[in-house]
PDB file of C-alpha atoms in Angstrom:
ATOM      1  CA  UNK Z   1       0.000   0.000   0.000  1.00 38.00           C
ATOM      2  CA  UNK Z   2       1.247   3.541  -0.793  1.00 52.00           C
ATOM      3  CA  UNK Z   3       1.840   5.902   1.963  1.00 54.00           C
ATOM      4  CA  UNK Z   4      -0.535   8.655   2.742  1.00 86.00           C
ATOM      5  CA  UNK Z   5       0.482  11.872   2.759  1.00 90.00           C
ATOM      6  CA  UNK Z   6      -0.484  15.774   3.788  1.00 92.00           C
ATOM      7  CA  UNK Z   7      -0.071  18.972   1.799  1.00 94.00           C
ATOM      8  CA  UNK Z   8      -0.058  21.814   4.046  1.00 94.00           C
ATOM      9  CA  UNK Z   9      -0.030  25.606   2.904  1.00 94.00           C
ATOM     10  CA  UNK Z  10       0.951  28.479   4.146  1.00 92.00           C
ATOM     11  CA  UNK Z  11      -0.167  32.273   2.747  1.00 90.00           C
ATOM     12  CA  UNK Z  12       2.061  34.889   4.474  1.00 87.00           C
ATOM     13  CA  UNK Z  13       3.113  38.324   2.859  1.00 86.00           C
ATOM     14  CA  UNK Z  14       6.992  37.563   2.547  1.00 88.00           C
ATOM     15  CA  UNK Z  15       6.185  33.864   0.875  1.00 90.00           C
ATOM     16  CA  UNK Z  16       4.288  31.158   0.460  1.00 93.00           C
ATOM     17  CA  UNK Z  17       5.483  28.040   1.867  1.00 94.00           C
ATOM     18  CA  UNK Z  18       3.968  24.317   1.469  1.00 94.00           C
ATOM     19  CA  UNK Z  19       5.029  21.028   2.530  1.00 93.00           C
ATOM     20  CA  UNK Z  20       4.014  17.943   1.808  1.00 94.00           C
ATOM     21  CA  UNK Z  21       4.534  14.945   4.221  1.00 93.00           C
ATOM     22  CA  UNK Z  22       4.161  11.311   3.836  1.00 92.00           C
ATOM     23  CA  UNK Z  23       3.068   8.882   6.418  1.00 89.00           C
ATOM     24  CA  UNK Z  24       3.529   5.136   6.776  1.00 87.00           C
ATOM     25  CA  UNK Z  25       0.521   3.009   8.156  1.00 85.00           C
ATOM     26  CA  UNK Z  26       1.462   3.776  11.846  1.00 84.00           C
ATOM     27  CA  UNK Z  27       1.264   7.186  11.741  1.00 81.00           C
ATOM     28  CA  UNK Z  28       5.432   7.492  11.218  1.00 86.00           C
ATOM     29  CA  UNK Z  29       6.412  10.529   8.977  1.00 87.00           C
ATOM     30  CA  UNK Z  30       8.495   8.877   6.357  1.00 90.00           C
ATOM     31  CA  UNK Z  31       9.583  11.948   4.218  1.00 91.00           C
ATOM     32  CA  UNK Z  32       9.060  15.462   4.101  1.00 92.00           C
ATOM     33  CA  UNK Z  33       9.457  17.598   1.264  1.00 94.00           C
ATOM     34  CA  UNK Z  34       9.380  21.890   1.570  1.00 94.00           C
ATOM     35  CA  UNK Z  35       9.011  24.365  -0.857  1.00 95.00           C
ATOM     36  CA  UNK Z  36       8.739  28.473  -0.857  1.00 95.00           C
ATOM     37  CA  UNK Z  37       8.281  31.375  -3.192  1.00 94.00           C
ATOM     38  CA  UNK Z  38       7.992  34.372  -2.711  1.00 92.00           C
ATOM     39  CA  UNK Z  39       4.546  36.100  -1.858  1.00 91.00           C
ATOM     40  CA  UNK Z  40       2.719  38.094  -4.604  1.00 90.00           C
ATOM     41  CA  UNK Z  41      -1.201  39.174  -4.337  1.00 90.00           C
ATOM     42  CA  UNK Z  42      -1.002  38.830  -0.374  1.00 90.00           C
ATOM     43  CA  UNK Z  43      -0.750  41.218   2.410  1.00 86.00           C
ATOM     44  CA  UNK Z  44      -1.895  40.979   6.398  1.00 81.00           C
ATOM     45  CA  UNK Z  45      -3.936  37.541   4.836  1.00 80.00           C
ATOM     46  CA  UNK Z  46      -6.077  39.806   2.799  1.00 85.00           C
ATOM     47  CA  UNK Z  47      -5.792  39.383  -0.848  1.00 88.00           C
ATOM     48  CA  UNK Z  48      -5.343  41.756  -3.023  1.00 90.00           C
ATOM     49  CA  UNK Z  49      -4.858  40.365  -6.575  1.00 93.00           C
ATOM     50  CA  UNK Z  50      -6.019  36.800  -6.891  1.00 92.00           C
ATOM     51  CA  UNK Z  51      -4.477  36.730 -10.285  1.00 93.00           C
ATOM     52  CA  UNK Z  52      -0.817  37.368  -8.563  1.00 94.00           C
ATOM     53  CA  UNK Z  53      -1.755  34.651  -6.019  1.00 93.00           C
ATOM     54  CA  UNK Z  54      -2.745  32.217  -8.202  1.00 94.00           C
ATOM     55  CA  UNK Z  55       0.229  32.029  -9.950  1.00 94.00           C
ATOM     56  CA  UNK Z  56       2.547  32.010  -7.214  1.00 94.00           C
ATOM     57  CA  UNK Z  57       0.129  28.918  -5.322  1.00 94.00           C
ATOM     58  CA  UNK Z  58       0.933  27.361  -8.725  1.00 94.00           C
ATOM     59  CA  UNK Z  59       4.659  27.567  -9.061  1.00 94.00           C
ATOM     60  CA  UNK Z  60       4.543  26.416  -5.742  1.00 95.00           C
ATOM     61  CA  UNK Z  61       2.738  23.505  -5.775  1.00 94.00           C
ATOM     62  CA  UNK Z  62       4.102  22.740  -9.650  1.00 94.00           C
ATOM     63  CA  UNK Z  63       7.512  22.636  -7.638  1.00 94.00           C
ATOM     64  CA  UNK Z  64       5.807  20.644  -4.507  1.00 94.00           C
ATOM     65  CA  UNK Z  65       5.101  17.910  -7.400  1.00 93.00           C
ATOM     66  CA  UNK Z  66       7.955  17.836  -9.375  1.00 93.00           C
ATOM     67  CA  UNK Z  67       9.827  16.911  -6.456  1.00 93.00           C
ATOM     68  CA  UNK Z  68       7.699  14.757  -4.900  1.00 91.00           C
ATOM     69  CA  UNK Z  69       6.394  12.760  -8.151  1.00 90.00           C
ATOM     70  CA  UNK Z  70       2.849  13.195  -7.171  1.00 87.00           C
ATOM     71  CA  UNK Z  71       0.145  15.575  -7.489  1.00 87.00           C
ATOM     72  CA  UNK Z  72      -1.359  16.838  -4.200  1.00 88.00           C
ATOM     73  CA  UNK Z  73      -5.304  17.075  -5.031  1.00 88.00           C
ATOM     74  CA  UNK Z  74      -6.046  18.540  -1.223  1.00 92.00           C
ATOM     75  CA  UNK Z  75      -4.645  21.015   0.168  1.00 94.00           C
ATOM     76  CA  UNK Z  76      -4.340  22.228   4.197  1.00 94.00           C
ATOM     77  CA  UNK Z  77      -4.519  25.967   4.528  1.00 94.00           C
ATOM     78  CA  UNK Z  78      -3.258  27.627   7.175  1.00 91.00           C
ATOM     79  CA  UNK Z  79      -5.233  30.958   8.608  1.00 84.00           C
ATOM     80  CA  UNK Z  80      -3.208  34.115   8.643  1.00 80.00           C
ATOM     81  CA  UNK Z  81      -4.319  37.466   8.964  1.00 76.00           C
ATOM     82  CA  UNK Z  82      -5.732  39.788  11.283  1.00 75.00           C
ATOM     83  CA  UNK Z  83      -9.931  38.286   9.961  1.00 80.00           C
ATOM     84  CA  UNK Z  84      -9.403  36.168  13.189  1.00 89.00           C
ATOM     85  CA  UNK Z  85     -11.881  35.981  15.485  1.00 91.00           C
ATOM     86  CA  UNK Z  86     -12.154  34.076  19.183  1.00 93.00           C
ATOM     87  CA  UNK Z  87     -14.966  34.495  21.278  1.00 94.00           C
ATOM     88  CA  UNK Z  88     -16.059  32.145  24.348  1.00 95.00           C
ATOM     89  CA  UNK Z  89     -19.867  30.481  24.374  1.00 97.00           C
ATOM     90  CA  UNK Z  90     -21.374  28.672  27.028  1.00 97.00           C
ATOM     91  CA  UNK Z  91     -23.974  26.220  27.153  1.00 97.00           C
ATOM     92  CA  UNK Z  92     -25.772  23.895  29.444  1.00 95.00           C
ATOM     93  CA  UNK Z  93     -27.435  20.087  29.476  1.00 94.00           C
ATOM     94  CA  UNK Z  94     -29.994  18.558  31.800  1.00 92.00           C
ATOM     95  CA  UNK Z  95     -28.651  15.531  32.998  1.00 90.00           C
ATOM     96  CA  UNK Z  96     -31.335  13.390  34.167  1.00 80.00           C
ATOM     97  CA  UNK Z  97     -34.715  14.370  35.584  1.00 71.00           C
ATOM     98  CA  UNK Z  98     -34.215  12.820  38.873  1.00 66.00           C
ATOM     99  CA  UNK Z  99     -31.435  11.962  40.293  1.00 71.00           C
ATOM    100  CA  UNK Z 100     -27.540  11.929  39.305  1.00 75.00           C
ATOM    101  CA  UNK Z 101     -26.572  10.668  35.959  1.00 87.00           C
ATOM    102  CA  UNK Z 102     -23.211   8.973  34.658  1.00 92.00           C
ATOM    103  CA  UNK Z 103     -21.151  11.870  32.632  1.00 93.00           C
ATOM    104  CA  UNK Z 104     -20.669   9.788  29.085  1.00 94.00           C
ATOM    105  CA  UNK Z 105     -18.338  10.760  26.178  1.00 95.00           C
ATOM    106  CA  UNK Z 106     -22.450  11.537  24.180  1.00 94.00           C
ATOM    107  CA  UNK Z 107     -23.695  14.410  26.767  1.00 94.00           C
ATOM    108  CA  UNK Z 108     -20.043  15.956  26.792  1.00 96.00           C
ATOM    109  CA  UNK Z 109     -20.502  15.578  22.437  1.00 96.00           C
ATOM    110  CA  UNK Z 110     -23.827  16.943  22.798  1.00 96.00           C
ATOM    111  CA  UNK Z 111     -23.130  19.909  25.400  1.00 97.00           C
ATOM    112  CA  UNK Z 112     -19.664  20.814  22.844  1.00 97.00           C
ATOM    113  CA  UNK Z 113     -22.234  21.495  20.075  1.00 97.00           C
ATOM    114  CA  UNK Z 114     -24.957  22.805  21.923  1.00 97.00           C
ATOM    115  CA  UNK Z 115     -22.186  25.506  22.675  1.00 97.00           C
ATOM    116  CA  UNK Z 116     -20.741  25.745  19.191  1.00 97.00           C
ATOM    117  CA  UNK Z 117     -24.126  26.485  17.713  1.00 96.00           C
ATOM    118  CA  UNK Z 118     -24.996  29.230  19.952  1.00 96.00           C
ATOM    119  CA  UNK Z 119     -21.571  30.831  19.280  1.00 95.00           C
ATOM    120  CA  UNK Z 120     -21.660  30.392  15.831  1.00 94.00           C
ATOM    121  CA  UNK Z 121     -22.560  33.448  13.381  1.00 93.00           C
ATOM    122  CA  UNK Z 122     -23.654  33.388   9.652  1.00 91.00           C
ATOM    123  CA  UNK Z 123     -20.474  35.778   8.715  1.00 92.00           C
ATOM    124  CA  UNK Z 124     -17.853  33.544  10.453  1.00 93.00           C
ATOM    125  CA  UNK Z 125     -16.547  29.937   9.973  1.00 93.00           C
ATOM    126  CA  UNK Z 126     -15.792  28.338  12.650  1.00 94.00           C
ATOM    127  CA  UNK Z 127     -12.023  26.889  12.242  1.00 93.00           C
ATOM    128  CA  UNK Z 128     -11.382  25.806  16.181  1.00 93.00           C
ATOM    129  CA  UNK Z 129     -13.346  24.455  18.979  1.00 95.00           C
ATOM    130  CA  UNK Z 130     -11.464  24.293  22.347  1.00 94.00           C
ATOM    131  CA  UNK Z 131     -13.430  23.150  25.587  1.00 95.00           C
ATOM    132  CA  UNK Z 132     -11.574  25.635  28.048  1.00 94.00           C
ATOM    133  CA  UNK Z 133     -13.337  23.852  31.003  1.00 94.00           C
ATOM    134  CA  UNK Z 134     -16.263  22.107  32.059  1.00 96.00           C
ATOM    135  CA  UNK Z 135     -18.711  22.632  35.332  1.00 96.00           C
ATOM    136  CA  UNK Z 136     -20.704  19.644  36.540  1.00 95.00           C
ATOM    137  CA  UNK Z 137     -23.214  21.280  38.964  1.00 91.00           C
ATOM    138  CA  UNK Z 138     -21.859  23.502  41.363  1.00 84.00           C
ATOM    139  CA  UNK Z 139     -18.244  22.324  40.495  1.00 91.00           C
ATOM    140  CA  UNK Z 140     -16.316  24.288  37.916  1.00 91.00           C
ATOM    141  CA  UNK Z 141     -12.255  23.928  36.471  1.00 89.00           C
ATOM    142  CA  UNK Z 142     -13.006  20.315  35.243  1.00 93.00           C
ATOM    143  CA  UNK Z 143     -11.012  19.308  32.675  1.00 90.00           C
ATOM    144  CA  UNK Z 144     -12.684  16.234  31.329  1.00 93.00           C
ATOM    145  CA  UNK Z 145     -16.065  15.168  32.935  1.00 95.00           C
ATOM    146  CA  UNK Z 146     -16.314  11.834  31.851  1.00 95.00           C
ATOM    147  CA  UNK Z 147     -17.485   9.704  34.603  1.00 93.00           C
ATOM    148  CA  UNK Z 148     -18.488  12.000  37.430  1.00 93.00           C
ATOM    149  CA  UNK Z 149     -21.783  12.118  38.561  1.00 92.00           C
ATOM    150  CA  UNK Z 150     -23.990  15.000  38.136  1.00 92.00           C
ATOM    151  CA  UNK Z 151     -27.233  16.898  37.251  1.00 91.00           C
ATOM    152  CA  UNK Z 152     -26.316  19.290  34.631  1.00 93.00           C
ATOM    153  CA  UNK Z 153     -23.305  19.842  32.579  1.00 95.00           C
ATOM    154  CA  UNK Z 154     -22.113  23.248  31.370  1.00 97.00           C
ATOM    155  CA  UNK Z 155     -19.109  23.843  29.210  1.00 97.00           C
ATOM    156  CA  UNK Z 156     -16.574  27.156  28.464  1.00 97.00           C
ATOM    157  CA  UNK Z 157     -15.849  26.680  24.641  1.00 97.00           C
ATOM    158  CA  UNK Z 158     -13.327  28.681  22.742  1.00 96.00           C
ATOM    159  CA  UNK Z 159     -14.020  29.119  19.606  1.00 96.00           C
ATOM    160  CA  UNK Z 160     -11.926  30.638  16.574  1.00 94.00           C
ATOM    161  CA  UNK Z 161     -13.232  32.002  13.790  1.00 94.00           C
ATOM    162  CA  UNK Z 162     -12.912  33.778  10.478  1.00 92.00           C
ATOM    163  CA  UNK Z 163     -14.876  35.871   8.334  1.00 90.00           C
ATOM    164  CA  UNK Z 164     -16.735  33.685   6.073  1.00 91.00           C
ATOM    165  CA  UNK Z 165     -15.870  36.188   3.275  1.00 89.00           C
ATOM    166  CA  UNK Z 166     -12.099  34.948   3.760  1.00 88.00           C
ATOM    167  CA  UNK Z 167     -13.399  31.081   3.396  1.00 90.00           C
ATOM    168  CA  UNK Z 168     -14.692  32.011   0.217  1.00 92.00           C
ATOM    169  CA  UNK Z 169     -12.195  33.669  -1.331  1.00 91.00           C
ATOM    170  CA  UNK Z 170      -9.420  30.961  -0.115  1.00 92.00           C
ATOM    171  CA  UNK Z 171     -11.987  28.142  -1.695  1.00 93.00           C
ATOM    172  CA  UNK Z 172     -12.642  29.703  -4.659  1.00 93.00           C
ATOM    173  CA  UNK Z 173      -9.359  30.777  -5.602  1.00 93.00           C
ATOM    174  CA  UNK Z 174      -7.605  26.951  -4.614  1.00 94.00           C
ATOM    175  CA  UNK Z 175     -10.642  25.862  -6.856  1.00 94.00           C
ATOM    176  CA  UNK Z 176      -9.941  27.904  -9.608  1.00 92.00           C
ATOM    177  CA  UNK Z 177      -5.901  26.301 -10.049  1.00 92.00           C
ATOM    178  CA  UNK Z 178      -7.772  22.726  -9.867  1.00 92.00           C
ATOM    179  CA  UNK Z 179      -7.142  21.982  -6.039  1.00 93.00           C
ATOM    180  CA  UNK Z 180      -9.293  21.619  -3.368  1.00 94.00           C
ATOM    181  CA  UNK Z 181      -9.140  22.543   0.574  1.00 94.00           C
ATOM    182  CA  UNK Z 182      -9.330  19.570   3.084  1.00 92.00           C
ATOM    183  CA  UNK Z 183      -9.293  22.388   6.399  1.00 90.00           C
ATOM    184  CA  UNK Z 184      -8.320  25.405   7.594  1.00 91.00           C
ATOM    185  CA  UNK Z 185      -5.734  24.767  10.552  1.00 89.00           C
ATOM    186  CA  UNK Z 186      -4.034  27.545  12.654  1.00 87.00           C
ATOM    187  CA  UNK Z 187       0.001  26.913  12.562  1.00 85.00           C
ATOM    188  CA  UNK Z 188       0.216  28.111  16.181  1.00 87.00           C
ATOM    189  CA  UNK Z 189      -1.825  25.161  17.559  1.00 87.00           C
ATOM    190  CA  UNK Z 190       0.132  22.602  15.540  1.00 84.00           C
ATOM    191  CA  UNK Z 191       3.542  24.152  16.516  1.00 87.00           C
ATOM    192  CA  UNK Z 192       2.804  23.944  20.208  1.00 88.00           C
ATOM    193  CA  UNK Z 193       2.872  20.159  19.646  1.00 84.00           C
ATOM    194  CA  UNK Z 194       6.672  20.586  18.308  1.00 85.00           C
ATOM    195  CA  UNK Z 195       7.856  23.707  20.269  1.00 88.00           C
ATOM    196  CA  UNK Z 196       6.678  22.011  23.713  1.00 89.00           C
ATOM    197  CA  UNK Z 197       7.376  18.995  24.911  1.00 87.00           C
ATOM    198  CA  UNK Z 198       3.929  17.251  26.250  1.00 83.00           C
ATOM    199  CA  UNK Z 199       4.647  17.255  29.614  1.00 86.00           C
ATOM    200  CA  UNK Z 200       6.315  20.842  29.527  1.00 87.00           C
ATOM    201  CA  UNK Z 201       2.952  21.727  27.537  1.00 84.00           C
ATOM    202  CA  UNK Z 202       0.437  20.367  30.540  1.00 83.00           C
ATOM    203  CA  UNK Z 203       1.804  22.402  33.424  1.00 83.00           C
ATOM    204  CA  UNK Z 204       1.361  25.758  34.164  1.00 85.00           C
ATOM    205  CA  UNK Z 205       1.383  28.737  31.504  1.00 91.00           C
ATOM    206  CA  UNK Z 206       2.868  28.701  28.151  1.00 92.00           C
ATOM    207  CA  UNK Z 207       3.213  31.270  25.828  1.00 94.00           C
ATOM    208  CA  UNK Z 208       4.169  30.733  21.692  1.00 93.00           C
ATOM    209  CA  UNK Z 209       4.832  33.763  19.572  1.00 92.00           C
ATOM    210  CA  UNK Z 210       4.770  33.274  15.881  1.00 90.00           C
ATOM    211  CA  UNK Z 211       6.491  36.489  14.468  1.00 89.00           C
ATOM    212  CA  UNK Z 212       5.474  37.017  10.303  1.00 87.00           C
ATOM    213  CA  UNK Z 213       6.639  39.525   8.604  1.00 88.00           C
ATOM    214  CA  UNK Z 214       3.642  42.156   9.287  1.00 89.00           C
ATOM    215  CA  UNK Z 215       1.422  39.626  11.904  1.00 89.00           C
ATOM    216  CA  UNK Z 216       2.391  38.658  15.256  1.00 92.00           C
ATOM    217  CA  UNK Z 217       0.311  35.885  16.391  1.00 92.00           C
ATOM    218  CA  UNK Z 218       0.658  34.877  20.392  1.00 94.00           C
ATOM    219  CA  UNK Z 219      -0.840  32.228  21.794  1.00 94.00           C
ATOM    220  CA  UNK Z 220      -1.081  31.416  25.730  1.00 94.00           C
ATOM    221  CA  UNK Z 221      -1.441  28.019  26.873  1.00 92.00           C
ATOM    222  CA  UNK Z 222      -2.826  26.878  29.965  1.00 90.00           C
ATOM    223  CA  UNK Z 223      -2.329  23.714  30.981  1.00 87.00           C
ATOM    224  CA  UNK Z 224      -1.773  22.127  27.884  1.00 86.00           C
ATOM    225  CA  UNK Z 225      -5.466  23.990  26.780  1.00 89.00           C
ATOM    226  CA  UNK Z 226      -5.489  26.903  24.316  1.00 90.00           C
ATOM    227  CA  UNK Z 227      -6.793  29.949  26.488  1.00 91.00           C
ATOM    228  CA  UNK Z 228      -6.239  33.052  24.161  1.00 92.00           C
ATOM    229  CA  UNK Z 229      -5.277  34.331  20.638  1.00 93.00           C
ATOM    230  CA  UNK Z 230      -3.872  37.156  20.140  1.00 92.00           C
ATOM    231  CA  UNK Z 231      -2.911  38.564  16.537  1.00 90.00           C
ATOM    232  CA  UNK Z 232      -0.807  42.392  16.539  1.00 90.00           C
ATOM    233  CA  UNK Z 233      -0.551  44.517  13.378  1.00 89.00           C
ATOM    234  CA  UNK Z 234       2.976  43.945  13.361  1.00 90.00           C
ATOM    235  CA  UNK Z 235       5.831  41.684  12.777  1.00 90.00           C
ATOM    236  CA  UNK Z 236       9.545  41.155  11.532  1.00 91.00           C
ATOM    237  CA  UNK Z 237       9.582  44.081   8.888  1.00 92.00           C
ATOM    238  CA  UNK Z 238       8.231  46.643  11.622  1.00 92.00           C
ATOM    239  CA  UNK Z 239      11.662  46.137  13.042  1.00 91.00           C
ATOM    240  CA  UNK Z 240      13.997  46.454   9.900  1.00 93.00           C
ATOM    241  CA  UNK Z 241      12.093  49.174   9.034  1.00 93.00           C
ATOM    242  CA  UNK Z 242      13.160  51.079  12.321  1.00 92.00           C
ATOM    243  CA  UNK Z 243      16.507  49.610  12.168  1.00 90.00           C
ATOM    244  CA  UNK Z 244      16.983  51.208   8.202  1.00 92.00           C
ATOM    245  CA  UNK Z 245      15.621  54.505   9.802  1.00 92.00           C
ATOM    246  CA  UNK Z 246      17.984  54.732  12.986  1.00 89.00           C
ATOM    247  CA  UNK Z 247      21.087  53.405  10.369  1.00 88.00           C
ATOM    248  CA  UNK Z 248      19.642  55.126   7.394  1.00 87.00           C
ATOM    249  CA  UNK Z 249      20.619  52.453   5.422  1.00 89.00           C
ATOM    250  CA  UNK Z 250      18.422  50.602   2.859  1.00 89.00           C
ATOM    251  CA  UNK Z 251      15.466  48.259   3.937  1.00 92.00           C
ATOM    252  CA  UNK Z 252      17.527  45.173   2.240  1.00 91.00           C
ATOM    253  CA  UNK Z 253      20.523  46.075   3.977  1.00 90.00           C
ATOM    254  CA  UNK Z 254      18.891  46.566   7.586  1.00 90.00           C
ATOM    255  CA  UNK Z 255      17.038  43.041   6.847  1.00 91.00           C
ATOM    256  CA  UNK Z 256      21.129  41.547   6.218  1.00 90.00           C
ATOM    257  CA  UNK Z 257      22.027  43.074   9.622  1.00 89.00           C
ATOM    258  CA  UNK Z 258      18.953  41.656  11.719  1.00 89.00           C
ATOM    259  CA  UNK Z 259      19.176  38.506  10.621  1.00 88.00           C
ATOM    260  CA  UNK Z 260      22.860  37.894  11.130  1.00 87.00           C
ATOM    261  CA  UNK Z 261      23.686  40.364  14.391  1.00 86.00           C
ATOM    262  CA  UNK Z 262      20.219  41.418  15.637  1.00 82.00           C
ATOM    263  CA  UNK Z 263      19.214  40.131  18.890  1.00 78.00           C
ATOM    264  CA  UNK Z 264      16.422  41.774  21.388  1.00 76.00           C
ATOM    265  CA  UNK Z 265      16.805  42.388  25.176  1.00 76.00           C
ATOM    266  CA  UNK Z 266      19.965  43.922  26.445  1.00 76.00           C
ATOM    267  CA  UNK Z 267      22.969  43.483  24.717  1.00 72.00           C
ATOM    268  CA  UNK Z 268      25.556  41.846  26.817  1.00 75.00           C
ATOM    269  CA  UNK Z 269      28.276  41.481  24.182  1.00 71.00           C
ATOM    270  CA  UNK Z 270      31.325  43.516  24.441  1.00 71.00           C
ATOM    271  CA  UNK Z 271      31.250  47.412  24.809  1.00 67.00           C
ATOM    272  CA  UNK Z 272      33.574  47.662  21.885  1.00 71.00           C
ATOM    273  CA  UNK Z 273      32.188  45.005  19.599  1.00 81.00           C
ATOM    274  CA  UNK Z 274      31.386  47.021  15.999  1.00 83.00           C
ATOM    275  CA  UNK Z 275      30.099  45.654  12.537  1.00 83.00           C
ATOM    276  CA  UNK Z 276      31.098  46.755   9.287  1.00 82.00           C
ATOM    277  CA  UNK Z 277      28.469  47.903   7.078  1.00 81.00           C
ATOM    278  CA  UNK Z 278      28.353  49.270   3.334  1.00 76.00           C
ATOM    279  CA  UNK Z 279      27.026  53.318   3.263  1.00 73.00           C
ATOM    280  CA  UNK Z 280      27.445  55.405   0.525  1.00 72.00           C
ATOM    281  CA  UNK Z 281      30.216  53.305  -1.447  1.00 73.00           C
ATOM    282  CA  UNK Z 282      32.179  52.993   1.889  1.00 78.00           C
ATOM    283  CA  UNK Z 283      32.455  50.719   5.225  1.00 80.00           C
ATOM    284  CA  UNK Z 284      31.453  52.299   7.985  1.00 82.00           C
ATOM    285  CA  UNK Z 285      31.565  50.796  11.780  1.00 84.00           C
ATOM    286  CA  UNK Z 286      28.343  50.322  13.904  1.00 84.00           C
ATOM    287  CA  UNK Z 287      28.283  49.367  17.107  1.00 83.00           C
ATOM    288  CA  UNK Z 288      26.366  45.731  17.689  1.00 82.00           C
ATOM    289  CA  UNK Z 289      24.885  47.977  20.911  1.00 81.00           C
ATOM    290  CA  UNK Z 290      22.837  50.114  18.560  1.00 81.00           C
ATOM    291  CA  UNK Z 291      22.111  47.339  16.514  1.00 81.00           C
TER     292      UNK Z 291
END
């Protein structure tokens, strides 16, 4: 039998990455191939020439098969762009009439969507559903209810969204180049599984910052549980923007210098430490402290 594999893409405003993974019968990633261009018809996940996009999805995914001998037919899209929405929505199930009633894997199902549909919204698809916590009567925290005893069952559902408009335009565009979309994922949530270990991931607070070029996207973790989402209207060029205004040197140049001396915090290199850059046809020192 063939392996199965996974074609994962990513639309950011610098490039457009994919990569396609292939899996063995037990789950076991057996090779992994990546591929990026660079972004065109993108910016802050809004498009703005489907045209541009198109054709750089294409190359992409032209290069994606050429390499891996195969042509993907469904693609997994990641969500990027400040169209993200998260909201919390509660709901509550009877139990039993009389009496206390055994907590089973069908009421928690049942109270999970009871909550979902009262959260959901005609102008938003819903992309995540996290149960933040469960209350079984009068006690509230619980993690996972199944087996406890109670009379009603209430849960705390995160939910994250995005503008249905956005859905559309991803589907019809992925459509259009002869491709369809399998789900929408957020990249955060599936890095937390790599970036934290699982037992680091179940205690306490966790934070995960995904810097893009012009989105931040910050997740907090709570005991291994998504708890909030936050996205900023700023990222990596922000910074070699102010670094090619307090250098006044080019944007391409200032991007050079972040990437291979930039650090943030305090600098606690040496005092004297400078690096040589090119200004106006010459080399001129500048100190890593500035940088």
């Amino acid at each position: 039998m063939k392996n199965r594999y996974i074609c994962a893409l990513d639309l950011g405003s610098s490039k457009i990455a994919s990569g396609l993974a292939f899996f063995s019968k037990k789950g076991n990633i057996t090779n992994l191939i990546l591929e990026s261009v660079s972004s065109r018809g993108i910016k802050k996940g809004k498009i703005l020439d489907p045209a541009d996009l198109s054709d750089a999805i294409s190359k992409l995914l032209d290069n994606i098969k050429v390499k891996s001998g195969i042509n993907p037919t469904s693609l997994c899209v990641n969500i990027y762009g400040q169209d993200i929405i998260t909201k919390h929505s509660h709901a509550t199930i009877p139990l039993a009439e009389r009496g206390n009633k055994i907590i089973t894997k069908t009421d928690i199902q049942k109270v999970v969507e009871e909550a979902r549909i009262l959260g959901s919204s005609l102008e938003e698809e819903i992309i995540h559903q996290i149960p933040i916590s469960f209350q079984v009567d009068e006690q509230d925290s619980i993690i996972n209810p199944l087996g406890l005893y109670g009379h009603k069952l209430e849960v705390d559902l995160y939910l994250i969204c995005v503008k249905s408009s956005y859905v559309q335009n991803i589907n019809r565009l992925i459509s259009h180049i002869g491709y369809e979309i399998k789900y929408f994922f957020l990249c955060g949530i599936a890095m937390s599984k790599v970036v934290f270990s699982e037992d680091l991931l179940k205690r306490g607070l966790n934070i995960l910052c995904d810097i893009g070029s012009d989105i931040t996207q910050i997740y907090l973790f709570k005991d291994g549980v998504l708890h909030n989402l936050k996205v900023l209207p700023i990222g990596g060029d922000d910074l070699t923007f102010e670094l090619a205004r307090i250098l006044k040197i080019p944007f391409e140049l200032a991007e050079e210098i972040k990437k291979s001396y930039a650090t943030i915090g305090e600098y606690k290199g040496p005092e004297d430490k400078q690096v040589m850059i090119k200004k106006d046809g010459n080399y001129s020192p500048i100190s890593r402290r500035i940088i």
